[in-house]
Coordinates of C-alpha atoms and ligand atoms in Angstrom, one line a residue:
X1 CA 6.3 142.1 110.0
X2 CA 4.0 141.6 107.0
X3 CA 6.5 143.4 104.9
X4 CA 9.3 141.2 106.2
X5 CA 7.2 138.0 105.5
X6 CA 6.5 139.3 102.1
X7 CA 10.2 140.1 101.7
X8 CA 11.1 136.5 102.9
X9 CA 8.5 135.0 100.5
X10 CA 9.7 137.2 97.7
X11 CA 13.3 136.0 98.5
X12 CA 12.1 132.4 98.6
X13 CA 10.3 132.9 95.3
X14 CA 13.4 134.6 93.9
X15 CA 15.5 131.7 95.1
X16 CA 13.1 129.2 93.6
X17 CA 13.0 131.1 90.4
X18 CA 16.8 131.3 90.4
X19 CA 16.9 127.5 91.1
X20 CA 14.5 127.0 88.2
X21 CA 16.7 129.3 86.0
X22 CA 19.7 127.3 87.1
X23 CA 18.0 124.0 86.4
X24 CA 16.8 125.4 83.1
X25 CA 20.3 126.5 82.2
X26 CA 21.7 123.0 83.1
X27 CA 19.1 121.5 80.7
X28 CA 20.1 124.0 78.0
X29 CA 23.7 123.1 78.4
X30 CA 23.0 119.3 78.3
X31 CA 20.8 119.7 75.2
X32 CA 23.3 122.1 73.6
X33 CA 25.7 119.3 72.9
X34 CA 27.0 119.9 69.4
X35 CA 25.9 117.6 66.7
X36 CA 28.6 115.0 65.9
X37 CA 28.3 113.2 62.6
X38 CA 31.3 110.8 62.5
X39 CA 32.9 109.5 59.3
X40 CA 35.4 106.8 60.1
X41 CA 37.8 106.4 57.3
X42 CA 39.7 103.1 56.5
X43 CA 36.9 100.9 57.8
X44 CA 38.4 98.1 55.8
X45 CA 41.2 98.2 58.3
X46 CA 41.4 97.0 61.9
X47 CA 41.2 100.3 63.8
X48 CA 38.7 101.9 61.4
X49 CA 36.4 99.0 62.0
X50 CA 36.9 99.1 65.8
X51 CA 36.3 102.8 66.0
X52 CA 33.1 102.6 63.9
X53 CA 31.8 99.9 66.3
X54 CA 32.7 102.1 69.3
X55 CA 30.8 105.0 67.7
X56 CA 27.7 102.8 67.3
X57 CA 28.0 101.6 70.9
X58 CA 28.0 105.3 71.9
X59 CA 24.9 106.0 69.8
X60 CA 26.9 108.4 67.6
X61 CA 25.6 109.1 64.1
X62 CA 27.9 107.2 61.6
X63 CA 28.2 108.8 58.2
X64 CA 27.7 106.0 55.7
X65 CA 30.9 106.5 53.8
X66 CA 34.5 105.6 54.4
X67 CA 37.7 106.7 52.6
X68 CA 39.7 103.7 51.5
X69 CA 42.9 102.8 49.7
X70 CA 43.1 102.7 45.9
X71 CA 42.8 98.9 45.7
X72 CA 39.8 98.4 48.1
X73 CA 37.1 99.3 45.5
X74 CA 38.3 96.7 43.0
X75 CA 36.0 93.9 44.2
X76 CA 33.6 95.7 46.5
X77 CA 31.7 98.9 46.9
X78 CA 30.7 98.8 50.6
X79 CA 32.1 97.6 54.0
X80 CA 29.8 96.5 56.8
X81 CA 30.1 97.6 60.4
X82 CA 27.7 95.7 62.7
X83 CA 25.3 95.5 59.7
X84 CA 25.6 99.1 58.8
X85 CA 26.7 99.5 55.2
X86 CA 29.4 102.2 54.5
X87 CA 30.2 103.2 51.0
X88 CA 33.9 102.9 50.0
X89 CA 35.4 106.2 48.7
X90 CA 38.7 105.7 46.9
X91 CA 41.4 108.5 46.6
X92 CA 40.3 109.2 43.0
X93 CA 36.8 110.5 44.1
X94 CA 37.3 111.6 47.7
X95 CA 37.6 115.4 46.9
X96 CA 34.3 115.5 45.1
X97 CA 32.6 113.3 47.7
X98 CA 33.8 115.3 50.7
X99 CA 32.3 118.5 49.3
X100 CA 28.9 116.9 49.1
X101 CA 29.2 115.4 52.6
X102 CA 30.2 118.7 54.1
X103 CA 26.9 120.3 53.1
X104 CA 24.9 117.2 54.0
X105 CA 26.5 116.7 57.4
X106 CA 27.2 120.0 59.2
X107 CA 28.6 118.1 62.2
X108 CA 31.1 116.2 60.2
X109 CA 34.2 115.0 62.0
X110 CA 36.5 112.4 60.3
X111 CA 38.6 109.7 62.0
X112 CA 41.9 108.6 60.4
X113 CA 43.6 105.3 61.0
X114 CA 45.2 104.8 57.7
X115 CA 48.9 103.8 57.3
X116 CA 52.2 105.6 57.8
X117 CA 52.7 105.6 54.0
X118 CA 49.4 107.5 53.5
X119 CA 49.6 109.9 56.5
X120 CA 50.8 113.0 54.7
X121 CA 48.3 112.7 51.9
X122 CA 45.5 112.3 54.4
X123 CA 46.6 115.4 56.4
X124 CA 46.8 117.3 53.1
X125 CA 43.2 116.2 52.4
X126 CA 41.8 117.2 55.8
X127 CA 43.5 120.5 55.7
X128 CA 42.6 121.3 52.1
X129 CA 38.9 120.7 52.9
X130 CA 39.1 122.1 56.4
X131 CA 37.5 119.0 57.8
X132 CA 37.9 118.4 61.6
X133 CA 39.7 115.1 62.2
X134 CA 40.9 112.8 64.8
X135 CA 44.1 111.1 63.7
X136 CA 45.5 108.0 65.4
X137 CA 47.7 107.0 62.4
X138 CA 51.4 106.7 63.3
X139 CA 54.5 107.6 61.3
X140 CA 55.2 110.4 59.0
X141 CA 57.0 113.6 60.0
X142 CA 55.1 114.6 63.1
X143 CA 56.6 118.0 63.4
X144 CA 55.7 118.8 59.8
X145 CA 52.1 117.5 60.4
X146 CA 51.6 119.6 63.5
X147 CA 52.9 122.8 61.7
X148 CA 50.7 122.2 58.7
X149 CA 47.5 121.5 60.7
X150 CA 48.2 124.5 62.9
X151 CA 48.8 126.8 59.9
X152 CA 45.5 125.6 58.3
X153 CA 43.6 126.1 61.5
X154 CA 41.8 122.9 60.9
X155 CA 40.3 121.4 64.2
X156 CA 42.2 118.2 64.9
X157 CA 43.2 115.8 67.7
X158 CA 46.4 113.9 66.7
X159 CA 48.0 111.3 68.9
X160 CA 49.9 108.0 68.6
X161 CA 47.9 106.4 71.4
X162 CA 44.2 107.0 72.4
X163 CA 44.0 104.6 75.3
X164 CA 43.1 106.6 78.4
X165 CA 45.5 105.1 80.9
X166 CA 48.4 105.0 78.4
X167 CA 47.7 108.7 77.7
X168 CA 47.8 109.3 81.4
X169 CA 51.1 107.4 81.6
X170 CA 52.5 109.6 78.8
X171 CA 51.4 112.7 80.6
X172 CA 53.0 111.5 83.8
X173 CA 56.3 110.9 82.0
X174 CA 56.1 114.3 80.3
X175 CA 55.5 116.0 83.7
X176 CA 58.4 114.1 85.2
X177 CA 60.7 115.2 82.4
X178 CA 59.5 118.8 82.8
X179 CA 59.8 118.8 86.6
X180 CA 63.1 116.8 86.9
X181 CA 65.1 117.2 83.7
X182 CA 68.2 115.0 83.9
X183 CA 66.7 112.8 86.7
X184 CA 67.9 109.7 84.9
X185 CA 71.3 110.9 83.5
X186 CA 73.8 108.2 83.6
X187 CA 71.1 105.5 83.1
X188 CA 70.9 103.2 80.1
X189 CA 67.5 102.7 78.4
X190 CA 66.2 99.6 76.6
X191 CA 62.8 99.7 74.9
X192 CA 61.1 96.6 73.5
X193 CA 57.8 96.7 71.7
X194 CA 55.7 93.9 70.2
X195 CA 52.8 94.3 67.8
X196 CA 50.9 92.2 65.3
X197 CA 53.2 91.1 62.4
X198 CA 51.3 93.4 59.9
X199 CA 52.4 96.5 61.7
X200 CA 54.6 98.5 59.3
X201 CA 56.4 100.9 61.6
X202 CA 58.0 101.3 65.0
X203 CA 55.5 102.1 67.8
X204 CA 54.5 105.7 67.7
X205 CA 53.8 105.5 71.4
X206 CA 57.3 104.2 72.2
X207 CA 58.7 107.1 70.2
X208 CA 56.7 109.6 72.1
X209 CA 57.6 108.1 75.5
X210 CA 61.3 107.9 74.6
X211 CA 61.3 111.7 74.1
X212 CA 60.5 112.1 77.8
X213 CA 63.3 109.8 78.8
X214 CA 65.7 111.8 76.6
X215 CA 64.6 115.0 78.4
X216 CA 65.4 113.2 81.6
X217 CA 69.0 112.9 80.5
X218 CA 69.1 109.4 78.9
X219 CA 70.8 109.3 75.5
X220 CA 68.6 107.3 73.2
X221 CA 67.6 107.3 69.5
X222 CA 64.3 105.9 68.4
X223 CA 66.2 103.6 66.0
X224 CA 67.4 101.7 69.1
X225 CA 63.8 100.6 69.9
X226 CA 63.6 96.8 69.6
X227 CA 60.7 95.6 67.4
X228 CA 59.2 92.1 67.9
X229 CA 57.0 91.1 65.0
X230 CA 57.5 87.3 64.8
X231 CA 54.5 85.4 66.2
X232 CA 56.7 82.6 67.7
X233 CA 58.9 85.1 69.6
X234 CA 55.7 87.0 70.7
X235 CA 54.3 83.9 72.3
X236 CA 57.4 82.4 73.8
X237 CA 59.4 85.5 74.8
X238 CA 56.8 88.3 75.2
X239 CA 54.1 86.0 76.6
X240 CA 51.5 87.4 74.2
X241 CA 48.3 85.2 74.3
X242 CA 47.9 83.3 71.0
X243 CA 44.5 84.8 70.5
X244 CA 46.0 88.3 70.5
X245 CA 48.7 87.7 67.8
X246 CA 46.6 89.7 65.3
X247 CA 46.1 92.6 67.7
X248 CA 48.3 93.5 70.6
X249 CA 50.7 96.3 71.7
X250 CA 53.3 95.3 74.4
X251 CA 55.8 98.0 75.5
X252 CA 58.6 97.7 78.0
X253 CA 60.9 100.5 79.0
X254 CA 63.8 99.5 81.2
X255 CA 66.2 101.9 82.8
X256 CA 69.4 100.7 84.4
X257 CA 71.9 102.9 86.3
X258 CA 75.5 103.2 85.1
X259 CA 76.8 100.8 87.8
X260 CA 74.0 98.4 87.3
X261 CA 72.8 98.7 90.9
X262 CA 69.3 100.3 90.2
X263 CA 66.7 99.2 87.7
X264 CA 63.4 100.8 86.8
X265 CA 60.8 99.1 84.5
X266 CA 57.7 100.6 83.0
X267 CA 55.3 98.3 81.1
X268 CA 52.0 98.7 79.3
X269 CA 50.6 95.6 77.5
X270 CA 47.3 95.8 75.6
X271 CA 45.5 93.0 73.8
X272 CA 42.8 94.0 71.3
X273 CA 41.9 97.5 70.2
X274 CA 38.9 98.5 72.3
X275 CA 40.8 101.0 74.5
X276 CA 42.0 103.0 71.5
X277 CA 38.6 102.9 69.8
X278 CA 36.8 104.2 72.9
X279 CA 39.4 106.9 73.3
X280 CA 39.0 107.9 69.7
X281 CA 35.2 108.4 70.2
X282 CA 36.0 110.6 73.3
X283 CA 38.4 112.7 71.1
X284 CA 35.7 113.1 68.4
X285 CA 33.1 114.3 71.0
X286 CA 35.7 116.7 72.5
X287 CA 36.6 118.1 69.1
X288 CA 33.0 118.6 68.1
X289 CA 32.6 120.7 71.3
X290 CA 35.7 122.8 70.7
X291 CA 34.6 123.5 67.2
X292 CA 31.1 124.5 68.3
X293 CA 32.6 126.9 70.8
X294 CA 34.8 128.4 68.1
X295 CA 37.8 127.6 70.3
X296 CA 40.9 129.7 69.5
X297 CA 43.1 126.6 69.9
X298 CA 42.5 124.2 67.0
X299 CA 45.2 121.5 67.3
X300 CA 45.1 119.1 70.3
X301 CA 46.6 115.9 71.5
X302 CA 45.1 113.2 73.7
X303 CA 46.7 114.7 76.8
X304 CA 44.5 117.8 76.1
X305 CA 41.5 115.6 75.9
X306 CA 42.3 113.8 79.1
X307 CA 43.0 117.0 81.0
X308 CA 39.7 118.4 79.8
X309 CA 38.0 115.5 81.6
X310 CA 36.6 114.3 78.3
X311 CA 37.6 110.7 78.5
X312 CA 35.0 108.2 79.8
Ligands
NDP413 N1 46.6 106.1 68.1 C1 46.2 104.9 68.5 O1 45.7 104.7 69.6 C2 46.5 103.7 67.6 C3 47.1 103.9 66.4 N2 47.2 102.8 65.5 C4 47.7 103.2 64.2 O2 46.7 103.2 63.2 C5 47.2 102.9 62.0 C6 46.3 101.8 61.3 O3 46.4 100.6 62.0 P1 45.6 99.3 61.7 O4 44.1 99.6 61.7 O5 46.0 98.2 62.6 O6 46.1 99.0 60.2 P2 45.3 98.2 59.0 O7 46.4 97.8 58.1 O8 44.4 97.2 59.6 O9 44.4 99.3 58.3 C7 44.9 100.4 57.6 C8 43.8 100.8 56.6 O10 44.1 102.0 55.9 C9 43.7 101.8 54.6 N3 44.3 102.8 53.7 C10 45.6 102.7 53.2 N4 45.8 103.8 52.4 C11 44.6 104.6 52.5 C12 44.2 105.8 51.9 N5 45.0 106.5 51.0 N6 43.0 106.3 52.1 C13 42.2 105.6 53.0 N7 42.5 104.4 53.5 C14 43.7 103.9 53.3 C15 44.1 100.4 54.3 O11 43.4 100.0 53.1 P3 44.2 98.9 52.2 O12 44.3 97.7 52.9 O13 43.5 98.9 51.0 O14 45.6 99.5 52.0 C16 43.5 99.7 55.5 O15 42.2 99.4 55.5 C17 48.7 102.5 62.2 O16 49.5 103.6 61.9 C18 48.7 102.2 63.7 O17 50.0 102.3 64.2 C19 46.7 101.6 65.8 C20 46.1 101.4 67.0 C21 45.9 102.4 68.0
LIG414 O1 49.6 99.5 65.3 C1 49.1 99.3 66.4 O2 48.5 98.3 66.7 C2 49.3 100.3 67.4 N1 49.9 101.5 67.1 C3 50.1 102.6 67.9 C4 51.6 102.9 68.0 O3 52.3 102.7 67.0 O4 52.0 103.4 69.0 C5 49.4 102.4 69.3 C6 49.5 101.0 69.8 O5 50.8 100.7 70.1 C7 48.9 100.1 68.8

């Protein structure tokens, strides 16, 4: 009896110590979050600025440097984000600067929201220096970029849209295409997208979504996407609020059956940039974790980040 009591109390003690161990290991996991030191490039631009602000909101350490275009340094040396001064680094000195930053910031991850014209040179830069990066910049030859980053084995998240719900919509369309290829054969597709008049290229998001419709049997080339860039048309036809003319992304995908008797319409309309900026911070945290684990997979997209449950 005594022995049984002793056994029971030994088991209880064992369970308690196991619980303590379990609790301890949870604490270790929580505190073993990898160090993330985020360098947001092109903070002179709209998305760079928005991401840097989102990083500060999330209490992430912001590296006080930002890569900029060749002309940005002509009249200033720094850009301010919520009062934090970031030193501008032009293309002429960026190789030298990044080597110093890599030794000073072991948790360095860079964010890229430059321009379609600069995208290949930026990818060359990140791969040459093997700097982990999150890239939201659109344009360029996407296949070539993916192959290059894969071959370099540089940790990266690359996606044309970082907004959580839009990423989920893209994933849903992709799943539909994989599960029901040809489901929309015989349908006609019309895609209309409206963005601020400064946007240089066709929506990268629309191009990615169109790919799923093509897999569902709809003949369509991305050159058929209709671009709206005129503020008057944006307000009157697209119903964009005047206050969002400098930052909005409206997308409509309309599918009509051959005989015109059935119509489907999918729409996602965003004003401002917060949703992409928050998603970018999620992607950077995700990437820091993958790198710390030494993950075999190095190249990711935002659907991977969403599937990992890493979007807040
Ligand atoms: N994935 C996503 O969720 C989203 C993607 N985007 C994409 O992000 C990109 C940027 O958009 P947005 O912020 O609105 O554009 P902006 O024009 O506001 O900003 C672009 C910035 O890139 C800078 N830049 C140009 N060349 C270089 C270079 N070689 N090195 C470093 N910086 C450079 C520009 O500087 P300068 O003015 O001197 O040329 C400018 O500050 C676009 O491709 C857009 O489609 C936008 C929103 C969301
Ligand atoms: O330039 C923008 O603003 C946006 N660009 C991305 C794209 O081209 O898809 C994402 C979103 O549409 C906003």
